[in-house]
PDB file of C-alpha atoms in Angstrom:
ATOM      1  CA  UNK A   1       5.752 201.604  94.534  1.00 43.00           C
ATOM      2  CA  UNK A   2       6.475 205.491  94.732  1.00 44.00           C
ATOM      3  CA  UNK A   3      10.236 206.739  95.709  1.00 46.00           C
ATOM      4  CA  UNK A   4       9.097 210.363  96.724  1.00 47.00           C
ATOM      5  CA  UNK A   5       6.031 211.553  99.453  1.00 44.00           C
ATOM      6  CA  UNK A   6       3.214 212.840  97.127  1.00 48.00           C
ATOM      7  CA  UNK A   7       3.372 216.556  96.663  1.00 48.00           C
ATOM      8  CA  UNK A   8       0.686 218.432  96.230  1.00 50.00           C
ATOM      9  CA  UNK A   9       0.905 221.845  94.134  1.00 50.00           C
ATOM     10  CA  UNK A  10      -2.479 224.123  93.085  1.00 50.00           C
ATOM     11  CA  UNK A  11      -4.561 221.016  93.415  1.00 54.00           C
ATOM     12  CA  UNK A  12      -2.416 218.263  91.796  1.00 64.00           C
ATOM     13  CA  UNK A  13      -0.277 215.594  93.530  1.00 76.00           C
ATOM     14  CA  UNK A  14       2.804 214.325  91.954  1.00 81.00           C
ATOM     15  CA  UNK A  15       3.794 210.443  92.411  1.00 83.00           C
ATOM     16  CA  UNK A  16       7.546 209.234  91.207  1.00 87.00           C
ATOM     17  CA  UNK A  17       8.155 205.755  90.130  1.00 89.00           C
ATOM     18  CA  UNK A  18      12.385 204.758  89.811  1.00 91.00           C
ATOM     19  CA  UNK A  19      13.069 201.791  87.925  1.00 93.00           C
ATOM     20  CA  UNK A  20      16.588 200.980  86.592  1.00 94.00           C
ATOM     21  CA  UNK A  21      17.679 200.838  82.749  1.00 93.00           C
ATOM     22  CA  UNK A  22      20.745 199.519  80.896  1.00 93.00           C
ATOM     23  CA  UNK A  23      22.725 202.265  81.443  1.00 92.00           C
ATOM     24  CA  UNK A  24      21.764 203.734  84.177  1.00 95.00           C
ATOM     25  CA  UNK A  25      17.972 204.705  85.759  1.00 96.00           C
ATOM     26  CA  UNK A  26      14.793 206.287  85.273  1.00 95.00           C
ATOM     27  CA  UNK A  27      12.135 208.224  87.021  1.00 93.00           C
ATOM     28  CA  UNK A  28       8.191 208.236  85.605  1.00 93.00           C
ATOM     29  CA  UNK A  29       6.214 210.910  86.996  1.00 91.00           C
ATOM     30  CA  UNK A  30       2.554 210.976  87.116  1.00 90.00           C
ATOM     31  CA  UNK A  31       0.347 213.332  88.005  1.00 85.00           C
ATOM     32  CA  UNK A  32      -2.804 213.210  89.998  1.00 80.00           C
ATOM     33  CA  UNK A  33      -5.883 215.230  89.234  1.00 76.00           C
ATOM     34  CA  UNK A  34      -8.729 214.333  91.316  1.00 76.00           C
ATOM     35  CA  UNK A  35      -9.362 210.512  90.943  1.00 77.00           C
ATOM     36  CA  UNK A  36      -7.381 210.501  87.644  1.00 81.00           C
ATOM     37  CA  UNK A  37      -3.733 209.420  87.314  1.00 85.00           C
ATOM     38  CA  UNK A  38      -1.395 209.593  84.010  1.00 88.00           C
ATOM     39  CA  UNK A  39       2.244 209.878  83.330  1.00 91.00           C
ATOM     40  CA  UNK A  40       3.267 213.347  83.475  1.00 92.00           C
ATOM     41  CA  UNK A  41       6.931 212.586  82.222  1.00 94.00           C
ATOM     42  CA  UNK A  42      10.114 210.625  82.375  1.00 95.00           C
ATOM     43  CA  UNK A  43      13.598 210.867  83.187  1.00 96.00           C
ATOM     44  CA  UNK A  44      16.394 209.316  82.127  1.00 97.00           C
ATOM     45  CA  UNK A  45      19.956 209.280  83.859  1.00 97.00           C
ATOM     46  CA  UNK A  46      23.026 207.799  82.896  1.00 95.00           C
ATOM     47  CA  UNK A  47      25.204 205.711  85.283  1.00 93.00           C
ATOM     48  CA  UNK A  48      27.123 209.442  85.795  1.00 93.00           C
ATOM     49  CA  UNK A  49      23.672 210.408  87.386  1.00 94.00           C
ATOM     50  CA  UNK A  50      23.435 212.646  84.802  1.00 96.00           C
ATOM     51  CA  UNK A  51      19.636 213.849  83.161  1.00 97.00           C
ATOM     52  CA  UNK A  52      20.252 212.632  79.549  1.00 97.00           C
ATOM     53  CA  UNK A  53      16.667 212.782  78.622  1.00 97.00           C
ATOM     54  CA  UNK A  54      12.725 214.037  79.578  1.00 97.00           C
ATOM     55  CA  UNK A  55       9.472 213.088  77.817  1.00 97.00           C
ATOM     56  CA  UNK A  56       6.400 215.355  79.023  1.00 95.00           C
ATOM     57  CA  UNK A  57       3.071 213.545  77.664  1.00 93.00           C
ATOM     58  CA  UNK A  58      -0.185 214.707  78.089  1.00 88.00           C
ATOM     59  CA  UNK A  59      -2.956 212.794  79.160  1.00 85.00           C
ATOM     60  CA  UNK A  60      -3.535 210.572  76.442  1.00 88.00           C
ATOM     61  CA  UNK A  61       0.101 209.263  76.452  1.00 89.00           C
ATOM     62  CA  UNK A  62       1.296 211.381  73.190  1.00 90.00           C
ATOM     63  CA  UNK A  63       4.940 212.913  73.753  1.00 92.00           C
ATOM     64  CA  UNK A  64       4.364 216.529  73.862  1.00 92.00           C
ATOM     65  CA  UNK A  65       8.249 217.025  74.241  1.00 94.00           C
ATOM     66  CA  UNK A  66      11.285 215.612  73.946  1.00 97.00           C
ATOM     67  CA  UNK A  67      14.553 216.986  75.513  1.00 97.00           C
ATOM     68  CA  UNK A  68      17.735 215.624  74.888  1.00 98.00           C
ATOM     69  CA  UNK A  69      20.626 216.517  77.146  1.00 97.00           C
ATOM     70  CA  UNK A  70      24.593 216.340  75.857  1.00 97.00           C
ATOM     71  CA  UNK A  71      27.525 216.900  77.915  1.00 95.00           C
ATOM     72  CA  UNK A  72      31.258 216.822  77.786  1.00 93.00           C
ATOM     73  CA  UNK A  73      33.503 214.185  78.600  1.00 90.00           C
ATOM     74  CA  UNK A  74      34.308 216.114  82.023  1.00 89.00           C
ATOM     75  CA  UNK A  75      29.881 216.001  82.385  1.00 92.00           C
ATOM     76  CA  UNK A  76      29.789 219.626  81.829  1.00 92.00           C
ATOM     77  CA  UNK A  77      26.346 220.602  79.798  1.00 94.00           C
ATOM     78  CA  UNK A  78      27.073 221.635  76.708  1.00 96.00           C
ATOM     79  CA  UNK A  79      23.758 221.121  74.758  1.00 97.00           C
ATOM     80  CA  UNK A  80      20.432 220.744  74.920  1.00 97.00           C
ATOM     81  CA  UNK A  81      18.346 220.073  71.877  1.00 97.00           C
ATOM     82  CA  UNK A  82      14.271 220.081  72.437  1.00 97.00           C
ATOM     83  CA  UNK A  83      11.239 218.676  69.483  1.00 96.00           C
ATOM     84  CA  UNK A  84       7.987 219.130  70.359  1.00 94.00           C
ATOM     85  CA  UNK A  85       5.057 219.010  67.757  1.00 87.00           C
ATOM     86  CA  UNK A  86       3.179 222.674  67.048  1.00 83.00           C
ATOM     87  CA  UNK A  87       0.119 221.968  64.612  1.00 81.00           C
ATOM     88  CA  UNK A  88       1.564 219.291  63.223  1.00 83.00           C
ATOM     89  CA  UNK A  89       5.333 220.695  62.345  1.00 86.00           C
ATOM     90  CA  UNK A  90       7.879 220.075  64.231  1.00 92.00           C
ATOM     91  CA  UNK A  91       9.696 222.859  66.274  1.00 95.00           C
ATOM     92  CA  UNK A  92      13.152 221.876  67.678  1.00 97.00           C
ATOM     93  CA  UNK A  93      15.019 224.428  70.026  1.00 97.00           C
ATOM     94  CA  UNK A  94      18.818 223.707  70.365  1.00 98.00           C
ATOM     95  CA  UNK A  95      20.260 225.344  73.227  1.00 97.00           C
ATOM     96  CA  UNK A  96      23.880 225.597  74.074  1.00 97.00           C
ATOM     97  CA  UNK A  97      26.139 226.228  77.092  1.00 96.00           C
ATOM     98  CA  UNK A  98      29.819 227.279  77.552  1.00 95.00           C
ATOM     99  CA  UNK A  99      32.719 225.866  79.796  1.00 92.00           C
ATOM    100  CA  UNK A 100      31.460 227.796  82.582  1.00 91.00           C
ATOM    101  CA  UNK A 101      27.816 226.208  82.427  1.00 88.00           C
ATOM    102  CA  UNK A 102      26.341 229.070  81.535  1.00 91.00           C
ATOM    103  CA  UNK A 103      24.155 229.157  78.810  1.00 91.00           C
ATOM    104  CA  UNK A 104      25.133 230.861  75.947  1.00 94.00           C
ATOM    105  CA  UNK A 105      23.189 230.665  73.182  1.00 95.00           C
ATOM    106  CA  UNK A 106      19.570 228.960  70.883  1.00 96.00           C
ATOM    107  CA  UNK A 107      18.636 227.885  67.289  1.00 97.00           C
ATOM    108  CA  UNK A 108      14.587 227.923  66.662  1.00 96.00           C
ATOM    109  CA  UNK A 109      14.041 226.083  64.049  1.00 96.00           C
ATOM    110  CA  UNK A 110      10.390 225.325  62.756  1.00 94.00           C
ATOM    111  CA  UNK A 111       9.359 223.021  60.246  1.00 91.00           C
ATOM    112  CA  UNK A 112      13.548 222.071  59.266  1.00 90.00           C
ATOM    113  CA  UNK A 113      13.996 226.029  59.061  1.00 95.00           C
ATOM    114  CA  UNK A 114      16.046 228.333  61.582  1.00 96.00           C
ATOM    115  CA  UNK A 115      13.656 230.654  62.793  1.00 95.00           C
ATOM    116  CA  UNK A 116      15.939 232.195  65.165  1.00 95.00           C
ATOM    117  CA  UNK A 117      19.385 232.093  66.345  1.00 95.00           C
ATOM    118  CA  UNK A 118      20.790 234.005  69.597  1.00 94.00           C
ATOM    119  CA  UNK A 119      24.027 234.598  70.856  1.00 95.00           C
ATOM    120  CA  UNK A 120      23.727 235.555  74.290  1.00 95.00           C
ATOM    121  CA  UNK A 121      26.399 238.408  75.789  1.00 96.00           C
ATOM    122  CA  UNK A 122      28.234 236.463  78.668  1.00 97.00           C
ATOM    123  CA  UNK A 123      31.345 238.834  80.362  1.00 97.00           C
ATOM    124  CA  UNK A 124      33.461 237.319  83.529  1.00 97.00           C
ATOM    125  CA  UNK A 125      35.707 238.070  86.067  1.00 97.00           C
ATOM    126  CA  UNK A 126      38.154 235.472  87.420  1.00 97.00           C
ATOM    127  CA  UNK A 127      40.086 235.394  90.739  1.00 96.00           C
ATOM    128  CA  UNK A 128      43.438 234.434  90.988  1.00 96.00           C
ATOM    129  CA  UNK A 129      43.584 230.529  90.224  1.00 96.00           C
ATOM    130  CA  UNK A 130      41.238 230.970  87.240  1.00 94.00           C
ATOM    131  CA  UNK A 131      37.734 230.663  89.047  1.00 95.00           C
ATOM    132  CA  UNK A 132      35.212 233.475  88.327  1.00 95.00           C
ATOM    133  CA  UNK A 133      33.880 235.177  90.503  1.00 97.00           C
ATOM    134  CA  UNK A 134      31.289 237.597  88.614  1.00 98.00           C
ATOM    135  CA  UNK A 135      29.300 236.633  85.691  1.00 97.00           C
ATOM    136  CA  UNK A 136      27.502 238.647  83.371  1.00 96.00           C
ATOM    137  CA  UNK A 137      24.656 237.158  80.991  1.00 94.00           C
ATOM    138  CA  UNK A 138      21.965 239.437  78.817  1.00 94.00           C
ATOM    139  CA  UNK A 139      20.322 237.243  76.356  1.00 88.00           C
ATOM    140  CA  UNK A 140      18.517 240.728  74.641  1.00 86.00           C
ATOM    141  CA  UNK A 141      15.689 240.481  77.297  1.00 90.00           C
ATOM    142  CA  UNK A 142      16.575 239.464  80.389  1.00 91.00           C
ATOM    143  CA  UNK A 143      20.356 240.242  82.294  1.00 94.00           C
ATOM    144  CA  UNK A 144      21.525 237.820  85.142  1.00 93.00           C
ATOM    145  CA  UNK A 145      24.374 239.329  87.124  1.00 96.00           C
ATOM    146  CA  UNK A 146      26.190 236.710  89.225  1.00 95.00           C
ATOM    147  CA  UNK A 147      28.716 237.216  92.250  1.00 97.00           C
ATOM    148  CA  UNK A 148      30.252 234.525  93.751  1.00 95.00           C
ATOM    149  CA  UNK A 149      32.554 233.946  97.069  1.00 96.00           C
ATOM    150  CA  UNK A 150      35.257 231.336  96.677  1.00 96.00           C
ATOM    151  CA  UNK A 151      36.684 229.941 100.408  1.00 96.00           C
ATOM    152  CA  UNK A 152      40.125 228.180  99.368  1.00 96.00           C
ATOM    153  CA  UNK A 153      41.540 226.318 102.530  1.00 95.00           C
TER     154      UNK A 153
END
């Protein structure tokens, strides 16, 4: 019934459950905690393979979140948009991503009403046929710097 081993992390185990969809598949996860078993979340996947949406519930079944992935027609990333519910309002996070797959940018908003919107400072370097090679992301807090090695045969 289970695709994956269990996996046990800090006293839970994990169990997977694949079952195919119209357009494509899904995978249930439920977690374990001591003799009691509930879905965790789900994933969806287009027929690209691609993650096009998670559900996280808690232990009663209620969706806790909802993540909806969007991508280009070449199946680059390009958006994310999460809802959750926070006492009662709903909170919806919109996250974005450039042609590079980096991300780039988030909206907050809380109750219908932007909270917050970042632009996040993203520099490259490219190598001769257009690749980069360095990348440079500070979203205000944290700064990833990226190098990269590029084989061509």
């Amino acid at each position: 019934k289970y695709i994956k081993p269990k996996l046990k992390e800090l006293g839970y185990e994990y169990l997977k459950e694949k079952q195919s969809t119209t357009n494509g598949f899904a995978i249930s996860t439920f977690k374990k905690v001591d003799d009691d078993i509930f879905k965790h979340y789900d994933q969806y996947y287009n027929n690209d393979d691609l993650l096009i949406k998670t559900v996280y519930y808690d232990k009663e079944g209620k969706v806790q979140d909802e993540y909806n992935c969007f991508y280009t027609k070449n199946n680059l990333r390009e958006k994310v948009i999460r809802v959750s519910d926070e006492n009662g309002l709903n909170k919806t996070i919109i996250s974005y991503w450039d042609e590079y797959g980096s991300a780039c940018g988030d909206e907050t908003f809380y109750a219908g009403k932007l909270l917050e919107k970042r632009e996040f400072d993203i520099k490259y370097k490219f190598d001769e046929f257009g690749n980069w090679t360095y990348k440079y992301v500070s979203n205000g807090t944290h700064t990833l710097i990226h190098n990269r090695v590029i084989t061509y045969y």
